Short mmCIF file of C-alpha atoms in Angstrom, two decimals:
data_model
loop_
_atom_site.label_atom_id
_atom_site.label_comp_id
_atom_site.label_asym_id
_atom_site.label_seq_id
_atom_site.Cartn_x
_atom_site.Cartn_y
_atom_site.Cartn_z
CA GLU A 1 124.45 -99.06 -104.57
CA VAL A 2 121.58 -101.26 -103.99
CA LYS A 3 119.76 -100.52 -100.79
CA LEU A 4 116.68 -102.31 -99.35
CA VAL A 5 115.09 -100.93 -96.18
CA GLU A 6 112.14 -103.02 -94.34
CA SER A 7 109.86 -101.24 -91.88
CA GLY A 8 106.65 -102.20 -90.08
CA GLY A 9 107.77 -105.00 -87.84
CA GLY A 10 106.60 -104.95 -83.99
CA LEU A 11 104.99 -106.97 -81.28
CA ILE A 12 101.49 -108.11 -82.42
CA GLN A 13 99.14 -110.44 -80.72
CA PRO A 14 98.19 -113.86 -82.09
CA GLY A 15 95.50 -113.45 -84.62
CA GLY A 16 96.38 -110.16 -85.53
CA SER A 17 97.52 -108.26 -88.72
CA LEU A 18 100.75 -106.54 -89.78
CA ARG A 19 102.04 -104.95 -92.95
CA LEU A 20 105.71 -105.03 -93.74
CA SER A 21 107.14 -102.63 -96.24
CA CYS A 22 110.31 -102.42 -98.14
CA ALA A 23 111.77 -99.53 -99.70
CA ALA A 24 114.22 -100.14 -102.66
CA SER A 25 116.62 -98.13 -104.46
CA GLY A 26 119.94 -98.28 -106.55
CA PHE A 27 118.48 -100.88 -109.18
CA SER A 28 115.71 -101.17 -111.61
CA PHE A 29 113.20 -102.28 -109.29
CA SER A 30 110.25 -103.37 -111.72
CA SER A 31 112.90 -105.73 -113.53
CA HIS A 32 113.48 -108.02 -110.58
CA THR A 33 111.50 -110.52 -108.72
CA MET A 34 111.24 -109.77 -105.13
CA SER A 35 110.95 -112.06 -102.05
CA TRP A 36 110.32 -112.09 -98.47
CA VAL A 37 112.69 -114.43 -96.37
CA ARG A 38 112.44 -115.06 -92.61
CA GLN A 39 114.41 -116.06 -89.70
CA ALA A 40 113.11 -117.30 -86.38
CA PRO A 41 115.19 -116.45 -83.49
CA GLY A 42 118.35 -118.93 -83.40
CA LYS A 43 116.97 -120.81 -86.48
CA GLY A 44 117.78 -120.96 -90.16
CA LEU A 45 116.31 -119.20 -93.12
CA GLU A 46 112.93 -119.74 -94.77
CA TRP A 47 111.58 -118.38 -97.86
CA VAL A 48 108.25 -117.06 -97.33
CA SER A 49 106.93 -115.37 -100.54
CA GLY A 50 107.97 -113.84 -103.83
CA ILE A 51 106.54 -111.55 -106.61
CA SER A 52 107.43 -111.29 -110.37
CA GLY A 53 108.76 -107.79 -111.46
CA SER A 54 105.31 -106.82 -113.05
CA GLY A 55 103.67 -107.98 -109.96
CA GLY A 56 101.53 -110.24 -112.17
CA THR A 57 102.73 -113.70 -110.58
CA THR A 58 102.99 -114.27 -106.56
CA TYR A 59 104.60 -117.33 -104.75
CA TYR A 60 103.95 -118.40 -101.32
CA THR A 61 105.29 -121.19 -98.98
CA ASP A 62 102.73 -123.51 -97.77
CA SER A 63 102.51 -122.33 -94.32
CA VAL A 64 101.57 -118.73 -94.97
CA LYS A 65 99.10 -119.29 -97.98
CA GLY A 66 96.00 -117.75 -97.57
CA ARG A 67 97.30 -115.62 -94.67
CA PHE A 68 99.89 -113.45 -96.25
CA SER A 69 99.69 -111.32 -99.37
CA ILE A 70 102.57 -109.85 -101.01
CA SER A 71 102.35 -106.87 -103.39
CA ARG A 72 104.45 -104.21 -104.87
CA ASP A 73 104.28 -100.77 -106.16
CA ASN A 74 106.62 -100.25 -109.05
CA SER A 75 106.03 -96.61 -109.09
CA LYS A 76 107.23 -96.17 -105.61
CA ASN A 77 109.78 -98.84 -105.72
CA THR A 78 108.10 -100.44 -102.68
CA LEU A 79 107.55 -104.14 -101.96
CA SER A 80 104.87 -105.07 -99.07
CA LEU A 81 103.82 -108.16 -97.22
CA HIS A 82 100.63 -108.25 -95.53
CA MET A 83 100.09 -110.50 -92.79
CA ASN A 84 97.03 -111.76 -91.41
CA SER A 85 95.90 -114.38 -88.66
CA LEU A 86 99.44 -114.29 -87.37
CA ARG A 87 100.71 -116.95 -85.13
CA ALA A 88 103.49 -117.39 -82.72
CA GLU A 89 105.53 -119.47 -85.18
CA ASP A 90 105.69 -116.55 -87.42
CA THR A 91 107.76 -114.66 -84.94
CA ALA A 92 111.07 -113.84 -86.89
CA VAL A 93 113.17 -111.36 -88.53
CA TYR A 94 111.68 -110.54 -92.14
CA TYR A 95 114.23 -109.87 -94.79
CA CYS A 96 113.15 -108.28 -98.06
CA ALA A 97 115.50 -109.62 -100.90
CA LYS A 98 116.14 -109.03 -104.43
CA ASP A 99 117.03 -111.86 -107.06
CA TYR A 100 120.20 -112.12 -108.67
CA TYR A 101 121.17 -110.90 -112.06
CA GLU A 102 124.30 -111.87 -114.01
CA SER A 103 125.51 -112.05 -117.38
CA SER A 104 122.01 -111.03 -119.07
CA ALA A 105 120.09 -113.56 -116.75
CA PHE A 106 117.79 -113.46 -113.69
CA TYR A 107 118.09 -116.07 -110.96
CA GLU A 108 115.95 -116.84 -107.99
CA TYR A 109 118.65 -116.55 -105.65
CA PHE A 110 119.39 -113.43 -103.39
CA ASP A 111 122.27 -111.22 -103.74
CA SER A 112 121.03 -108.14 -101.82
CA TRP A 113 119.12 -108.22 -98.65
CA GLY A 114 117.78 -105.57 -96.15
CA GLN A 115 118.74 -105.25 -92.69
CA GLY A 116 115.52 -107.09 -91.58
CA THR A 117 112.33 -106.03 -89.59
CA LEU A 118 111.53 -108.16 -86.48
CA VAL A 119 107.93 -109.66 -85.82
CA ILE A 120 107.14 -110.93 -82.53
CA VAL A 121 103.60 -112.46 -82.20
CA SER A 122 102.84 -112.97 -78.46
CA SER A 123 100.23 -112.27 -76.08
CA GLU B 1 108.36 -129.00 -101.79
CA VAL B 2 112.06 -129.81 -102.09
CA VAL B 3 113.71 -130.49 -98.71
CA LEU B 4 117.38 -129.74 -98.77
CA THR B 5 119.23 -131.53 -96.09
CA GLN B 6 122.98 -129.90 -95.15
CA SER B 7 125.31 -132.12 -93.22
CA PRO B 8 127.09 -132.08 -91.10
CA ALA B 9 125.16 -129.48 -88.80
CA THR B 10 128.46 -128.20 -87.33
CA LEU B 11 131.83 -128.44 -88.69
CA SER B 12 134.84 -127.79 -86.30
CA LEU B 13 137.99 -126.77 -87.93
CA SER B 14 141.18 -124.59 -87.81
CA PRO B 15 141.98 -121.74 -89.84
CA GLY B 16 144.14 -122.95 -92.94
CA GLU B 17 142.27 -126.18 -93.11
CA ARG B 18 139.86 -127.32 -95.70
CA ALA B 19 136.28 -127.33 -95.27
CA THR B 20 133.84 -129.46 -97.15
CA LEU B 21 129.88 -128.95 -96.79
CA SER B 22 127.13 -131.03 -98.08
CA CYS B 23 123.76 -130.39 -99.22
CA ARG B 24 121.29 -133.14 -100.49
CA ALA B 25 117.92 -132.56 -102.30
CA SER B 26 114.87 -134.58 -101.79
CA GLU B 27 114.51 -134.79 -105.63
CA SER B 28 116.66 -133.35 -108.47
CA VAL B 29 117.12 -129.74 -108.77
CA ASN B 30 119.58 -129.98 -111.66
CA VAL B 31 122.21 -127.46 -111.08
CA HIS B 32 119.69 -124.84 -109.64
CA LEU B 33 121.48 -124.65 -106.28
CA ALA B 34 123.09 -121.53 -104.41
CA TRP B 35 125.20 -121.35 -101.26
CA TYR B 36 125.20 -118.38 -98.83
CA GLN B 37 127.40 -117.41 -95.99
CA GLN B 38 125.62 -115.95 -92.83
CA LYS B 39 127.50 -114.16 -89.95
CA PRO B 40 125.64 -113.42 -86.49
CA GLY B 41 123.34 -110.35 -86.76
CA ARG B 42 124.16 -109.99 -90.44
CA ALA B 43 122.04 -110.65 -93.72
CA PRO B 44 123.13 -113.70 -95.62
CA ARG B 45 125.76 -113.18 -98.66
CA LEU B 46 125.61 -115.06 -101.90
CA LEU B 47 128.53 -117.04 -102.45
CA ILE B 48 127.80 -119.74 -105.11
CA TYR B 49 125.21 -119.73 -107.77
CA ASP B 50 123.64 -122.66 -109.91
CA ALA B 51 126.09 -125.10 -108.05
CA SER B 52 129.33 -123.92 -109.24
CA ASN B 53 129.52 -120.39 -110.17
CA ARG B 54 131.04 -117.83 -107.95
CA ALA B 55 128.79 -114.75 -107.31
CA THR B 56 130.30 -111.39 -108.08
CA GLY B 57 133.07 -110.55 -105.62
CA ILE B 58 133.40 -113.79 -104.20
CA GLN B 59 137.14 -115.05 -103.21
CA ALA B 60 138.43 -118.17 -105.23
CA ARG B 61 138.90 -120.21 -102.10
CA PHE B 62 135.07 -120.66 -102.27
CA SER B 63 133.88 -123.32 -104.94
CA GLY B 64 130.83 -125.44 -105.44
CA SER B 65 130.16 -128.62 -107.12
CA GLY B 66 127.29 -131.15 -107.83
CA SER B 67 124.28 -131.52 -109.74
CA GLY B 68 120.94 -133.50 -109.28
CA THR B 69 120.53 -134.15 -105.81
CA ASP B 70 124.05 -133.93 -104.20
CA PHE B 71 125.98 -130.77 -104.02
CA THR B 72 129.36 -129.62 -102.12
CA LEU B 73 130.71 -126.43 -101.01
CA THR B 74 134.37 -126.36 -100.59
CA ILE B 75 136.43 -123.79 -98.74
CA SER B 76 139.93 -124.42 -99.74
CA THR B 77 141.81 -122.81 -96.93
CA LEU B 78 139.66 -121.44 -94.06
CA GLU B 79 140.22 -117.78 -93.10
CA PRO B 80 139.45 -116.32 -89.89
CA GLU B 81 136.49 -114.56 -91.31
CA ASP B 82 134.97 -117.71 -92.92
CA PHE B 83 133.67 -119.10 -89.76
CA ALA B 84 130.04 -118.55 -90.00
CA VAL B 85 126.90 -120.64 -91.02
CA TYR B 86 126.34 -121.59 -94.46
CA TYR B 87 123.02 -122.34 -96.37
CA CYS B 88 122.01 -123.93 -99.45
CA GLN B 89 119.02 -122.92 -101.54
CA GLN B 90 117.21 -124.24 -104.67
CA ARG B 91 115.46 -122.46 -107.29
CA SER B 92 114.29 -125.19 -109.51
CA TYR B 93 110.82 -125.44 -107.73
CA TRP B 94 108.46 -123.13 -106.07
CA PRO B 95 108.43 -122.66 -103.11
CA LEU B 96 112.21 -121.80 -102.92
CA THR B 97 113.53 -123.73 -100.10
CA PHE B 98 116.76 -123.33 -97.82
CA GLY B 99 118.70 -126.00 -96.37
CA GLY B 100 118.84 -126.13 -92.52
CA GLY B 101 122.68 -124.86 -92.33
CA THR B 102 125.99 -125.94 -91.43
CA LYS B 103 128.00 -124.06 -88.80
CA VAL B 104 131.54 -123.79 -89.37
CA GLU B 105 133.28 -123.20 -86.05
CA ILE B 106 136.90 -122.55 -84.88
CA LYS B 107 138.43 -125.87 -83.41
#
């Protein structure tokens, strides 16, 4: 059974830093592109960042480029998101999500999600 | 980035009715579009991938169609558990993007 468990959320002041983690189990972690997707309270889904299975390629949405950094440790089956210079608009539930594998192909859609970790940026 | 516009924002229907949801892309995404269902307090669930393929375990009443810039999710006969918010997402270009969502509510 695929399991994704996020941690590290909390209340942080504007301009502060936070590190989110996602512990993965139940699948071949290093084979899958992983992403962070966030959802502000009462709002829609926003893809934030993604990282290839090897960790060699990373992707970001424009609003977090230069502030957030995604990484992974395939030896520990762990995904991380380092968030710096946090703003009020970064307040959201952050989900760790795994790409979809079907019929020997990988797709950049998300078939497994964690329960989410809430980040609140406020003074 | 590719902007996905979903319509309508809210769809008010009764159980047993047919639901038709739309997603329009700001540029062609070929067939590289998925649909998700999200219920309150829950993570999204993948329903349809690459425009028309049902994900593993998804019921046959969910179907998708379209290509290029215009896509449709159809729920043939609404069950009580289908009342939720639905999102589309494209994978043609980075950054990946989601639509703003359509809420299917009980009339």
